mmCIF file of C-alpha atoms and ligand atoms in Angstrom:
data_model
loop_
_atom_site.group_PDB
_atom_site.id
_atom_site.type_symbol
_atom_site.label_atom_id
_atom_site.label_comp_id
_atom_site.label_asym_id
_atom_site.label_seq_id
_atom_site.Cartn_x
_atom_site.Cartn_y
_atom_site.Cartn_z
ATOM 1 C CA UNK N 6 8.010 -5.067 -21.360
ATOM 2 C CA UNK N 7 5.630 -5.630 -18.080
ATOM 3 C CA UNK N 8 7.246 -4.208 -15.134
ATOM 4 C CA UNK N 9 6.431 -5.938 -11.706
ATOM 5 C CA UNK N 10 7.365 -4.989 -8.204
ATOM 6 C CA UNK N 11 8.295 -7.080 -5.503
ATOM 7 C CA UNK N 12 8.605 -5.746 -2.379
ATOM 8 C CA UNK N 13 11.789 -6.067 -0.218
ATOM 9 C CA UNK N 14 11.291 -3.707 2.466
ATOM 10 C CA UNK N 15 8.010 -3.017 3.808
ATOM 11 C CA UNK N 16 6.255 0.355 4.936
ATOM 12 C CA UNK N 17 6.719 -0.856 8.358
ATOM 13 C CA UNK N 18 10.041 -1.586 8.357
ATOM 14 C CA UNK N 19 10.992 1.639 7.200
ATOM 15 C CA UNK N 20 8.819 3.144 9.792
ATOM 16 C CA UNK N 21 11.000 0.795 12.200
ATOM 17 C CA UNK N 22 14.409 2.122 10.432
ATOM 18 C CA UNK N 23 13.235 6.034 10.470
ATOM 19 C CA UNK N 24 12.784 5.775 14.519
ATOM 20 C CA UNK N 25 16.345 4.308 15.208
ATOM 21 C CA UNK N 26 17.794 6.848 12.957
ATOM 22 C CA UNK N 27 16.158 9.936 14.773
ATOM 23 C CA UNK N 28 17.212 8.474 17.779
ATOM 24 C CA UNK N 29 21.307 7.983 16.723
ATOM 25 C CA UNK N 30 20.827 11.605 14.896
ATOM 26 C CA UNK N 31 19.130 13.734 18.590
ATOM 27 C CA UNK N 32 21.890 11.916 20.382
ATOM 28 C CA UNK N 33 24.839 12.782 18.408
ATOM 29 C CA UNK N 34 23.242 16.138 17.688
ATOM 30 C CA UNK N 35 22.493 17.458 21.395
ATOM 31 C CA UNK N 36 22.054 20.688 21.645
ATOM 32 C CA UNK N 37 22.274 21.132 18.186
ATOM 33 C CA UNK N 38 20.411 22.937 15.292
ATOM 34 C CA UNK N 39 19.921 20.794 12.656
ATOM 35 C CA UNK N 40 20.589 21.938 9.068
ATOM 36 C CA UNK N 41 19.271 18.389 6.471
ATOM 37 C CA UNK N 42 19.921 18.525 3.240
ATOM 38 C CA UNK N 43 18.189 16.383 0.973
ATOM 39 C CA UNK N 44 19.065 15.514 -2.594
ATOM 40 C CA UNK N 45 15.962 15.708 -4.435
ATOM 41 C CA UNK N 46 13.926 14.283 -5.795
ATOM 42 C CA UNK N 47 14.598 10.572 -4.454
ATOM 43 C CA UNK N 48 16.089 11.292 -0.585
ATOM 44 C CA UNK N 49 12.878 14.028 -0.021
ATOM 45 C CA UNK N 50 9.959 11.420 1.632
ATOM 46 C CA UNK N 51 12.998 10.107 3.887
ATOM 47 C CA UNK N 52 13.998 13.538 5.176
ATOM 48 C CA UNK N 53 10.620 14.465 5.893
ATOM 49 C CA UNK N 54 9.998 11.261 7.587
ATOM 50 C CA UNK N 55 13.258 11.693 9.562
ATOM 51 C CA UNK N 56 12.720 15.401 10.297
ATOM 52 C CA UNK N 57 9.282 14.912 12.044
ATOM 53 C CA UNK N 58 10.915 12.176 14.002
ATOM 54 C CA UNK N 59 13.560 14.578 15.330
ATOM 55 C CA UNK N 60 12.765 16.292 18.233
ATOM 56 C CA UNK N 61 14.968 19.433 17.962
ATOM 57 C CA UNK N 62 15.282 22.452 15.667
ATOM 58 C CA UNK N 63 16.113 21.780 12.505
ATOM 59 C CA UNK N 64 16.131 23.518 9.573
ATOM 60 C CA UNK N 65 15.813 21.751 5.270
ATOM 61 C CA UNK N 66 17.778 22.945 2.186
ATOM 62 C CA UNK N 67 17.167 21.263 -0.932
ATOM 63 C CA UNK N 68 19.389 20.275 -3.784
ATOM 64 C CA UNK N 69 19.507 18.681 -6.691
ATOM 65 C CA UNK N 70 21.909 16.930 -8.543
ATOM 66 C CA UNK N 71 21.538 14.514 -11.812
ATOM 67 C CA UNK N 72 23.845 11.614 -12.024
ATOM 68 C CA UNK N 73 21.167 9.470 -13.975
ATOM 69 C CA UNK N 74 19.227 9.885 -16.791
ATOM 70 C CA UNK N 75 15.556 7.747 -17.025
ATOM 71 C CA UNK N 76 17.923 4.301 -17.112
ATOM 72 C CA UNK N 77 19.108 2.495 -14.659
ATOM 73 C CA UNK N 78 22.692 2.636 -15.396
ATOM 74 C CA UNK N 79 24.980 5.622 -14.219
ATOM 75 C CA UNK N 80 25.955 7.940 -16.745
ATOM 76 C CA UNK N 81 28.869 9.522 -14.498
ATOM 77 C CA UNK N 82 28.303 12.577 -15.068
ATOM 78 C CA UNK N 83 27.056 14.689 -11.709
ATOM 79 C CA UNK N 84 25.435 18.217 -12.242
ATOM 80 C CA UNK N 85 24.308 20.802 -9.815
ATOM 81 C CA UNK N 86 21.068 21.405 -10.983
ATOM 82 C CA UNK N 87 19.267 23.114 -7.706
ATOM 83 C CA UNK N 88 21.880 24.565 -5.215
ATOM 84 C CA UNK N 89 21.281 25.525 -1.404
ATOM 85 C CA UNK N 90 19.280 28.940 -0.962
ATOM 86 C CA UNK N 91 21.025 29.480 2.592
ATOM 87 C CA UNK N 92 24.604 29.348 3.179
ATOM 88 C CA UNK N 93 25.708 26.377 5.171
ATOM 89 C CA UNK N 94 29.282 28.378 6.533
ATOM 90 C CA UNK N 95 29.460 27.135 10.653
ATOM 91 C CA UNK N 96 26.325 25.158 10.017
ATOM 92 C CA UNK N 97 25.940 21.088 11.921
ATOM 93 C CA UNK N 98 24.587 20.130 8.333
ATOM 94 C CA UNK N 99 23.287 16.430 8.208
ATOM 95 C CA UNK N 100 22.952 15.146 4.002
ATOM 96 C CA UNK N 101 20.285 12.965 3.391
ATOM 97 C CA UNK N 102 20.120 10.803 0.472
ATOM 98 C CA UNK N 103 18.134 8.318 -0.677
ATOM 99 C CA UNK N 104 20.852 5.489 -2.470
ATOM 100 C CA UNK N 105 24.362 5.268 -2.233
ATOM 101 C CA UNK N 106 24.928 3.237 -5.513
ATOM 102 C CA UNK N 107 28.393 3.714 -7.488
ATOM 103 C CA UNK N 108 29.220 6.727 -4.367
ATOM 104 C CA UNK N 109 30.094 9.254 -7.218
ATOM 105 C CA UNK N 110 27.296 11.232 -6.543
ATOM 106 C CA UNK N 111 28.314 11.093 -2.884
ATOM 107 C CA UNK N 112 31.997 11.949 -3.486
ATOM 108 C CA UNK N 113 31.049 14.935 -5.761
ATOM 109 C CA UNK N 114 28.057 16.478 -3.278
ATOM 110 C CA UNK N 115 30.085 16.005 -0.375
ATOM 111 C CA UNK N 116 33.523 17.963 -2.284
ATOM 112 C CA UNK N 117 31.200 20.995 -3.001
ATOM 113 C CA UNK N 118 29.457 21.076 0.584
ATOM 114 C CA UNK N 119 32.947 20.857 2.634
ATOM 115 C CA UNK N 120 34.481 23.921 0.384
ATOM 116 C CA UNK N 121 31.534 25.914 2.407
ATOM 117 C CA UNK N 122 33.128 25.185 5.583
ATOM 118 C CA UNK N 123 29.970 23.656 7.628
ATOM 119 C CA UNK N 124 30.778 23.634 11.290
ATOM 120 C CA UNK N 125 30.125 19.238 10.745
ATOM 121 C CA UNK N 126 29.021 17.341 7.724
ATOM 122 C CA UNK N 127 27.449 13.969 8.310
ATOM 123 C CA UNK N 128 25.987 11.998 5.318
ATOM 124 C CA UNK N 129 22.563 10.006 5.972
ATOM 125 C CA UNK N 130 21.213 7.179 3.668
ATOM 126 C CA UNK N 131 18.251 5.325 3.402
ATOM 127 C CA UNK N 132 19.856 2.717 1.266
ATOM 128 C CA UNK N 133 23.620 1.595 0.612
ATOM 129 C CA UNK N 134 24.200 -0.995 -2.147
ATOM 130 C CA UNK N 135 27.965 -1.710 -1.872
ATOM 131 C CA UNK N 136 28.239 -4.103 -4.520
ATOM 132 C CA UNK N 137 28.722 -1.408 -7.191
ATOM 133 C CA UNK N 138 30.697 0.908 -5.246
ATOM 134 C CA UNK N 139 33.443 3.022 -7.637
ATOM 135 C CA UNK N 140 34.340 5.915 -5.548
ATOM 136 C CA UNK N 141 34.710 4.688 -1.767
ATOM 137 C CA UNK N 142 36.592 7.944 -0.436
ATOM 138 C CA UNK N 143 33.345 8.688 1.483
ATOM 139 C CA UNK N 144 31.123 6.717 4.126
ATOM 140 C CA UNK N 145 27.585 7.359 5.368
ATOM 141 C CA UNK N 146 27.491 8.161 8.744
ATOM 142 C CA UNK N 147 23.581 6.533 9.050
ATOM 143 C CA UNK N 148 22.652 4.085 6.960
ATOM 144 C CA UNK N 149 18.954 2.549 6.830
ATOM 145 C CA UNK N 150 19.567 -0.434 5.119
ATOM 146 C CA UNK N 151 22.222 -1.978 2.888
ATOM 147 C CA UNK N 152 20.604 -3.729 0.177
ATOM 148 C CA UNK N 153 21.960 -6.416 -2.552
ATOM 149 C CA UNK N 154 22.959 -4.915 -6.000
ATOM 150 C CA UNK N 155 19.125 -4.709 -7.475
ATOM 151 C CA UNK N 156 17.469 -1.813 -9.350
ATOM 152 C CA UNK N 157 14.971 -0.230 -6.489
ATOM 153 C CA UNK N 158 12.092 1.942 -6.506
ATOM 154 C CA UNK N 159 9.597 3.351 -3.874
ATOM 155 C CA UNK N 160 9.648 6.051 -0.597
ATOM 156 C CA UNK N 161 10.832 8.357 -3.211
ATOM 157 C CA UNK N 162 12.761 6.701 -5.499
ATOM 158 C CA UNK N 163 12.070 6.361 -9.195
ATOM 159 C CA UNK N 164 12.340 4.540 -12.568
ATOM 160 C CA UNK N 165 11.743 6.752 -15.071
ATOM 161 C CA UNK N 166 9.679 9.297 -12.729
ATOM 162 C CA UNK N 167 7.349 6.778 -11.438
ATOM 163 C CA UNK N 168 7.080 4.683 -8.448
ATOM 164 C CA UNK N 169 8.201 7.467 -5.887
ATOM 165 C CA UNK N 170 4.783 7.295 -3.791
ATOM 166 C CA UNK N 171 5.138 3.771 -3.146
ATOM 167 C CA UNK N 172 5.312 3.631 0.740
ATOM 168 C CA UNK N 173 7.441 0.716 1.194
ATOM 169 C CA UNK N 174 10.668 -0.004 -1.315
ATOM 170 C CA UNK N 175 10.406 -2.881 -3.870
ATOM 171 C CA UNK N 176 12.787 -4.395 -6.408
ATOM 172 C CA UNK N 177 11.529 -3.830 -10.196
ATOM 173 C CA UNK N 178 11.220 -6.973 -12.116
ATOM 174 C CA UNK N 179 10.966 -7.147 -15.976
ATOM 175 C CA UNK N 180 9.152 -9.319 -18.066
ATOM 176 C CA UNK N 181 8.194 -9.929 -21.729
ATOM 177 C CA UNK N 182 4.494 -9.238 -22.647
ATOM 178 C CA UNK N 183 2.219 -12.401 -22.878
HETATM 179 P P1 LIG Y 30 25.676 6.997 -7.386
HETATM 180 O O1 LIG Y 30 26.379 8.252 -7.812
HETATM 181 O O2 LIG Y 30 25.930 5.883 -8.345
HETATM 182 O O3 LIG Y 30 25.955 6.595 -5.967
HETATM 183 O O4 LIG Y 30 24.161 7.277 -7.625
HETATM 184 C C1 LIG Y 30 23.292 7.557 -6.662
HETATM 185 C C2 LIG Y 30 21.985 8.011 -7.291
HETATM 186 O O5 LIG Y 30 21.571 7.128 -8.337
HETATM 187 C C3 LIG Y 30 20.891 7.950 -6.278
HETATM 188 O O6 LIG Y 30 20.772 9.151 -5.559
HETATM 189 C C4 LIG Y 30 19.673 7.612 -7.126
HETATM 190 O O7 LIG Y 30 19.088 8.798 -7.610
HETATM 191 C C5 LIG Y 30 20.217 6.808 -8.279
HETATM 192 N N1 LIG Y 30 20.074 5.355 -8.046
HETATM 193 C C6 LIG Y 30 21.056 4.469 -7.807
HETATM 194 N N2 LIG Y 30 20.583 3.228 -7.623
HETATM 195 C C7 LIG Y 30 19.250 3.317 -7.746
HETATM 196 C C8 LIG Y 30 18.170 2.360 -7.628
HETATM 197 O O8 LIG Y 30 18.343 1.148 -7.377
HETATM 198 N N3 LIG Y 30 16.917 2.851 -7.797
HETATM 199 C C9 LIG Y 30 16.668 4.169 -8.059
HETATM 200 N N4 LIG Y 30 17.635 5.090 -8.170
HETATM 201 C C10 LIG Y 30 18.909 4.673 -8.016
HETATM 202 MG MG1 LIG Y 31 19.488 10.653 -5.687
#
């Protein structure tokens, strides 16, 4: 199988997207410390691009969680792999993710960081693909773009590992070898 890319949001775009973001996130943040947490590996060259966009303190835990193994179907089954280093108890905690596909990853990440009692929990996505939505108890509060129901890869996310450095995202197309 040949895989081909085709792009559907551009580097610039994003770029575009990131600086509206920052801007809704210092405004509803004022005064605020900022603790992101991003959901590696796919949600990490969003949050860094977001963080250096915010002008205020702000302060990155990592996670990670696997929903997916290398296919491009959900398996359903969420595991903490990586949890926080710092407690999150009376923090303003901002989630960033990278794709909100079926939302069961959502629902599951946002269950565990709520028990921790942050002082506010907003969720942040680069993408949102409603189309395949299961679980719909949660909504982002920031979404970059909603996208139709296509298999994407690039500013960090993945098929099988690859394609993360692309800096713009792009739909993955396949085709039978000539
Ligand atoms: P959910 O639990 O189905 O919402 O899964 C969300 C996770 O699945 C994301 O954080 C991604 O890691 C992965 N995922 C979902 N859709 C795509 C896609 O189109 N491209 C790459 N990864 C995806
Ligand atoms: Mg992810």
């Amino acid at each position: 199988m040949k895989e081909k890319v085709k792009v559907l949001i551009s580097e610039q775009g994003i770029a575009k997207r990131v600086d509206e973001i920052a801007e809704q996130v210092m405004n509803d943040y004022k005064g605020k410390n900022i603790t992101m947490i991003c959901v590696l590996k796919g949600g990490v060259v969003f949050m860094v691009d977001l963080a250096r966009k915010i002008k205020q303190t702000v302060e990155m835990d990592f996670m990670d969680i696997s929903s997916y193994g290398d296919s491009t179907v959900s398996s359903g089954i969420i595991k903490i792999d990586k949890d926080l280093e710092n407690p999150i108890t009376g923090k303003d905690v901002l989630l960033v993710e990278d794709i909100i596909d079926t939302g069961q990853t959502l629902t599951h990440l946002h269950r565990h960081l709520k028990a921790q009692n942050p002082a506010s929990l907003r969720i942040c996505t680069l993408l949102d693909k409603p189309a395949r939505r299961i679980s719909d108890q949660i909504s982002p509060d920031y979404v970059g773009f909603v996208i139709p129901d296509e298999f994407v890869i690039g500013y960090g996310l993945d098929y099988a590992q690859r394609y993360r450095n692309l800096t713009y995202i792009g739909v993955l197309e396949f085709s039978e070898d000539d």
